[in-house]
Amino acid sequence: MIRTVKSRALFAALLVTAMPVAANAQQSAAPLARAFGAREGVSQISLSPDGSRVALIVPAGTRGNALMVADPAKGGMPVAIMQTSGNPERLISCQWATTDRLVCRAYVTTRNSNLIEGYTRLFAIDADGGNFKLITARVNERSLYFHGDGGHILDLTGDGKGNVLVARQYVPESSIDRVVQRNDEGLGVERVDLKSLQRRPVERAKRDAVEYISDGVGTVRIMGVRPTAGTGYSASAINYFYRKPDSKTWEPLSKLELLGGRFKGFNPYAVDPKLNVVFGFDDHNGRQALWKIALDGTMKRDLVLASTQVDVDGLISIGRHRRVVGASIATDFRRPEFFDTELAALSKALGKALPKQPLVSFTDASTDESKLLMFAGGDTHPGAFYLFDKQSRKLAEVLPVRADLADVPLATMKAITFPAADGTKIPAYLTLPVNSDGKNLPAIVMPHGGPSARDEWGFDWWAQFFAARGFAVLQPNFRGSAGYGSDWFADNGFRSWKTAIGDVNDAGRWLQSSGIARHGKLAIVGWSYGGYAALQSGVVDPDLYKAVIAVAPVTDLAAWKQEFFERSNYPQVLQMVGDGPHVREGSPAQNAAAIRAPVLMFHGDLDQNVEIEESRLMDRALRSAGKSVELVEYKGLAHSLDDSAARADMLERSDAFLRKSLGL
């Protein structure tokens, strides 16, 4: 029997009391925009080795964040031990190295002249906020160049002494009056003492190494090597090697080809030291499946999990040693397939205990796995984190993810299919306003980003905002989306843009023919590739949508390729986009004169995925063609616009734009 226990006021200090917000479309959008635009209450969470305390990264101000530590079992209030402004530094993750010390990663984005630069830094800090120490190796005047990768934690080792494995980039050093001080260059691994910062090499730096995978208990077993050509660009394949137990010799494992958003070959993810196997993904009958390969020299290969409908795309591991316990697939809904019978039974029981939150996942565990940190959510429940004690069978709520929406009625999301022009059934998700009969509504087609991605069932703050404002929202997984196999992905949504955009426009036509969309009240809204799809849909069928909203969109395929010219992955971007007439024909900025609907765009000026010049180019092209367009720029923000004030502003402006454009 699982007993649910709601936290009385455990995290009251974190939460801003949310006033009830009405979902009446005739009322101001501002309260709903603030509620839905607020960033998630927890961006990352971890459990201490003994299971007694949690560390949380939570919002601080509109774009900053804070690291807090609390004891949920004892009801103690959380204590903030550090804070970042978000301008420019942000906390990405914090993990418990010992019961009293954390190791964290921060990210900084800056602009130097016309170049946007991002870099990471690792540091350690005590659970009371003291003894802060930078783990990332310091750059000095002898370093031959600057490297933005500050390293990442490869393995917490679990020795209880605060030693961790760190994968880091080595930079050679020299000076005018001395010989070369250090020749080491490339990715290597160190064992670092988090208190003394004493470092011991584990894997010598290798210039072309791009990845190491440990066994979760302190031993490196897999290495990925990606050669760099004389041009400075990375090869379009990674060669993986493995080691037998107690061996120092690297032996060939697999070759992973990078094919413009999809992969060919075995892609290793995690090593199980007890089974002496590596788990990874590879093709099975045209879809990605989970495999395991023996690391004893036999290279025995076994199929672990496959689906005839979709890709197997999620590996489930648990605890400090990242023990592989299952995998997950997303058909209409994402569901786990556990190899661990205890966790399989527990997952089902927890789903019954939280009926409105069927999406249950385990995010962390104590060293002995007697206490589990988990997340549970659903389409009408943004989700919350819980601490489950196996011995007492008690489930204690740690923190809701979106407290601002506690009093806002949320709309259900339904998995549907609609027919494309050639008869192909396109999977999609339909969200209708609360208490709506689903007919004669203003409607939005919302293509996802990527394009190597897909939408899934569950809470979506963007779709839910528009549903709360009275819109029907349809999110199509058009051909070119990931997750449905190689045939569905085809040449991806850029090379095969005609098929992808055709499916997106067929989604709009289906909304009209089914009676869901009111005549003349159809819009398209998208982010990143979805923004590109929104604009290009207006080029292909100018009369279908009466309003276009694009956030951080690609607008010119040739210009977007050029953004990566000085980056090592330029060949892969070239492969993704390709060359030929489809590049110009598929670029909205080159065909702006065809667009008839008014356009609203949003973009952050520190966007490294799609530089803001893409939106500025589109803005100029539309204005030159005499079209209606507005571009809103957000200073100091990247691709995700991770700022509560900016997101609220974007939602409120979007609502006003749609109502004016659609005549609502």
XYZ file of C-alpha atoms in Angstrom, residues 253-495:
243
model
C 33.426 -1.639 -30.643
C 31.408 0.173 -33.338
C 31.306 2.935 -35.910
C 28.539 5.515 -35.565
C 27.787 7.480 -38.729
C 26.186 10.917 -38.273
C 23.652 11.320 -41.052
C 22.088 14.762 -40.815
C 20.028 14.233 -37.687
C 19.865 10.434 -37.706
C 22.508 7.831 -36.899
C 23.738 4.595 -38.425
C 25.562 2.075 -36.274
C 25.686 1.132 -32.607
C 25.568 4.159 -30.276
C 26.775 3.143 -26.769
C 25.114 4.753 -23.757
C 25.849 2.877 -20.514
C 28.000 0.047 -19.163
C 26.737 -2.556 -16.697
C 29.841 -3.816 -14.816
C 28.069 -6.864 -13.344
C 26.766 -8.100 -16.686
C 29.917 -6.807 -18.411
C 27.888 -5.384 -21.280
C 27.317 -2.012 -22.877
C 23.761 -0.867 -23.633
C 23.152 1.269 -26.686
C 20.910 2.022 -29.636
C 21.025 0.715 -33.190
C 18.657 -0.054 -36.036
C 16.193 -2.949 -36.044
C 13.918 -3.261 -39.074
C 14.118 0.454 -39.823
C 13.535 1.655 -36.263
C 15.881 2.410 -33.421
C 16.070 -0.383 -30.841
C 17.958 -1.057 -27.610
C 20.816 -3.557 -27.857
C 23.529 -4.843 -25.559
C 27.014 -5.986 -26.525
C 29.260 -8.156 -24.378
C 32.562 -6.553 -23.376
C 34.404 -9.833 -22.782
C 35.961 -10.007 -26.235
C 33.217 -12.090 -27.856
C 31.232 -9.003 -28.982
C 28.065 -11.062 -28.460
C 25.166 -8.842 -29.467
C 21.599 -9.169 -28.141
C 18.400 -7.300 -28.905
C 16.979 -5.981 -25.632
C 13.884 -4.016 -26.691
C 12.286 -3.074 -30.011
C 8.961 -1.705 -31.213
C 7.135 -2.191 -34.516
C 5.577 1.296 -34.216
C 8.197 3.744 -32.980
C 11.851 4.085 -32.021
C 13.055 2.944 -28.622
C 14.585 6.260 -27.618
C 15.017 6.365 -23.849
C 17.364 4.474 -21.548
C 16.264 4.302 -17.909
C 19.009 4.224 -15.288
C 18.798 4.786 -11.578
C 20.961 5.969 -8.712
C 24.506 7.157 -8.327
C 25.917 4.247 -10.303
C 23.453 4.777 -13.187
C 22.260 1.179 -13.029
C 20.346 0.403 -16.225
C 16.862 -0.777 -15.258
C 14.811 -0.308 -18.419
C 13.998 1.684 -21.517
C 11.105 3.818 -22.697
C 9.139 4.315 -25.899
C 6.600 6.929 -26.906
C 3.641 5.770 -29.006
C 0.538 7.809 -28.167
C 1.926 8.023 -24.622
C 5.415 7.488 -23.259
C 5.668 4.296 -21.279
C 8.549 2.602 -19.491
C 9.629 -0.995 -20.009
C 11.446 -2.054 -16.848
C 13.866 -4.975 -16.727
C 13.850 -4.629 -12.929
C 10.693 -6.378 -11.692
C 10.562 -4.436 -8.413
C 10.654 -1.077 -10.194
C 8.122 -2.286 -12.761
C 5.633 -3.124 -10.001
C 6.428 0.068 -8.126
C 5.912 2.221 -11.220
C 2.436 0.742 -11.751
C 1.509 1.213 -8.106
C 2.661 4.818 -8.095
C 0.676 5.480 -11.256
C -2.462 4.258 -9.477
C -1.683 6.367 -6.405
C -1.389 9.459 -8.636
C -4.149 8.931 -11.231
C -3.818 12.370 -12.837
C -0.058 11.978 -13.132
C 0.560 8.795 -15.126
C 3.955 9.902 -16.452
C 6.124 8.512 -13.656
C 9.921 8.568 -13.859
C 12.662 7.941 -11.317
C 15.160 10.792 -11.271
C 17.567 9.771 -8.491
C 18.098 7.331 -5.642
C 20.054 6.897 -2.452
C 23.160 4.723 -2.711
C 21.295 1.650 -1.440
C 18.216 2.578 -3.538
C 15.971 2.406 -0.458
C 14.807 5.962 -1.145
C 13.775 7.116 -4.609
C 13.362 10.605 -5.996
C 10.705 10.642 -8.693
C 8.668 12.871 -10.957
C 5.015 12.374 -11.847
C 2.916 14.463 -14.217
C 0.280 14.400 -16.932
C -1.494 16.537 -19.489
C -3.691 18.335 -16.942
C -1.070 18.210 -14.177
C 2.273 19.980 -14.799
C 3.882 17.535 -12.409
C 5.634 17.395 -9.074
C 8.663 15.753 -7.507
C 8.214 13.157 -4.767
C 10.393 11.228 -2.344
C 9.435 7.577 -1.913
C 10.659 5.485 1.000
C 10.584 1.784 0.129
C 10.628 0.653 3.749
C 7.762 2.803 5.030
C 5.976 2.857 1.644
C 5.403 6.586 2.101
C 5.297 9.038 -0.773
C 6.069 12.629 0.218
C 5.634 15.524 -2.195
C 8.819 17.559 -2.476
C 7.794 20.389 -4.797
C 5.274 21.078 -7.566
C 6.853 22.086 -10.859
C 4.434 24.934 -11.627
C 2.834 26.313 -8.488
C 1.572 29.359 -10.439
C -0.892 27.104 -12.258
C -2.371 25.476 -9.158
C -5.734 27.221 -9.629
C -5.817 27.259 -13.438
C -8.041 24.639 -15.135
C -5.917 22.794 -17.684
C -7.056 21.229 -20.947
C -6.794 17.570 -21.847
C -4.469 16.499 -24.651
C -5.701 13.782 -26.993
C -3.639 11.638 -29.381
C -5.219 11.632 -32.861
C -4.288 11.011 -36.492
C -5.276 13.018 -39.547
C -4.859 12.214 -43.250
C -2.161 13.878 -45.343
C -2.882 14.695 -48.983
C -1.413 11.345 -50.090
C -3.501 9.410 -47.554
C -0.724 8.891 -44.986
C -2.016 8.977 -41.408
C -0.105 11.665 -39.497
C 0.047 11.277 -35.684
C -0.696 14.428 -33.712
C -1.922 15.766 -30.381
C -5.079 17.830 -30.071
C -5.692 20.147 -27.111
C -9.149 21.725 -26.787
C -10.213 24.490 -24.379
C -11.726 23.369 -21.074
C -15.524 22.880 -21.289
C -15.439 23.269 -25.087
C -17.524 21.111 -27.422
C -14.543 21.109 -29.783
C -16.314 22.808 -32.674
C -16.181 26.197 -34.407
C -13.129 27.413 -32.468
C -10.242 29.698 -33.335
C -7.449 27.192 -33.938
C -3.676 26.921 -34.045
C -1.380 24.458 -35.788
C 1.802 24.189 -33.701
C 4.658 22.300 -35.448
C 7.491 21.214 -33.149
C 11.159 22.228 -33.263
C 14.066 20.084 -34.316
C 13.284 18.886 -36.891
C 14.970 15.825 -35.327
C 12.389 15.758 -32.541
C 8.739 14.938 -31.913
C 5.883 16.065 -29.698
C 4.661 13.819 -26.886
C 1.612 13.523 -24.668
C 1.847 15.510 -21.445
C 1.816 19.045 -20.098
C 2.883 21.687 -22.637
C 2.930 25.232 -21.257
C 2.737 26.857 -24.688
C -0.189 24.800 -25.991
C -1.966 25.039 -22.640
C -1.768 28.848 -22.635
C -3.496 29.097 -25.998
C -6.092 26.517 -24.951
C -6.768 28.587 -21.828
C -7.348 31.561 -24.130
C -9.950 29.631 -26.104
C -7.913 28.184 -28.990
C -7.853 24.606 -30.236
C -4.211 23.523 -30.655
C -3.012 20.743 -32.969
C 0.603 19.540 -32.752
C 1.486 17.318 -35.751
C 4.389 14.862 -35.825
C 4.886 15.467 -39.534
C 7.113 13.327 -41.730
C 10.635 14.481 -40.968
C 9.998 14.096 -37.225
C 12.187 11.775 -35.174
C 10.888 8.809 -33.201
C 8.977 6.961 -35.941
C 11.792 5.203 -37.778
C 14.067 5.976 -40.696
C 11.343 5.961 -43.374
C 9.292 8.543 -41.473
C 12.336 10.703 -40.801
C 13.282 10.465 -44.496
C 15.896 13.147 -45.277
C 14.767 15.278 -42.291
C 12.507 18.320 -42.351
C 14.992 20.521 -44.226
C 15.971 18.345 -47.188
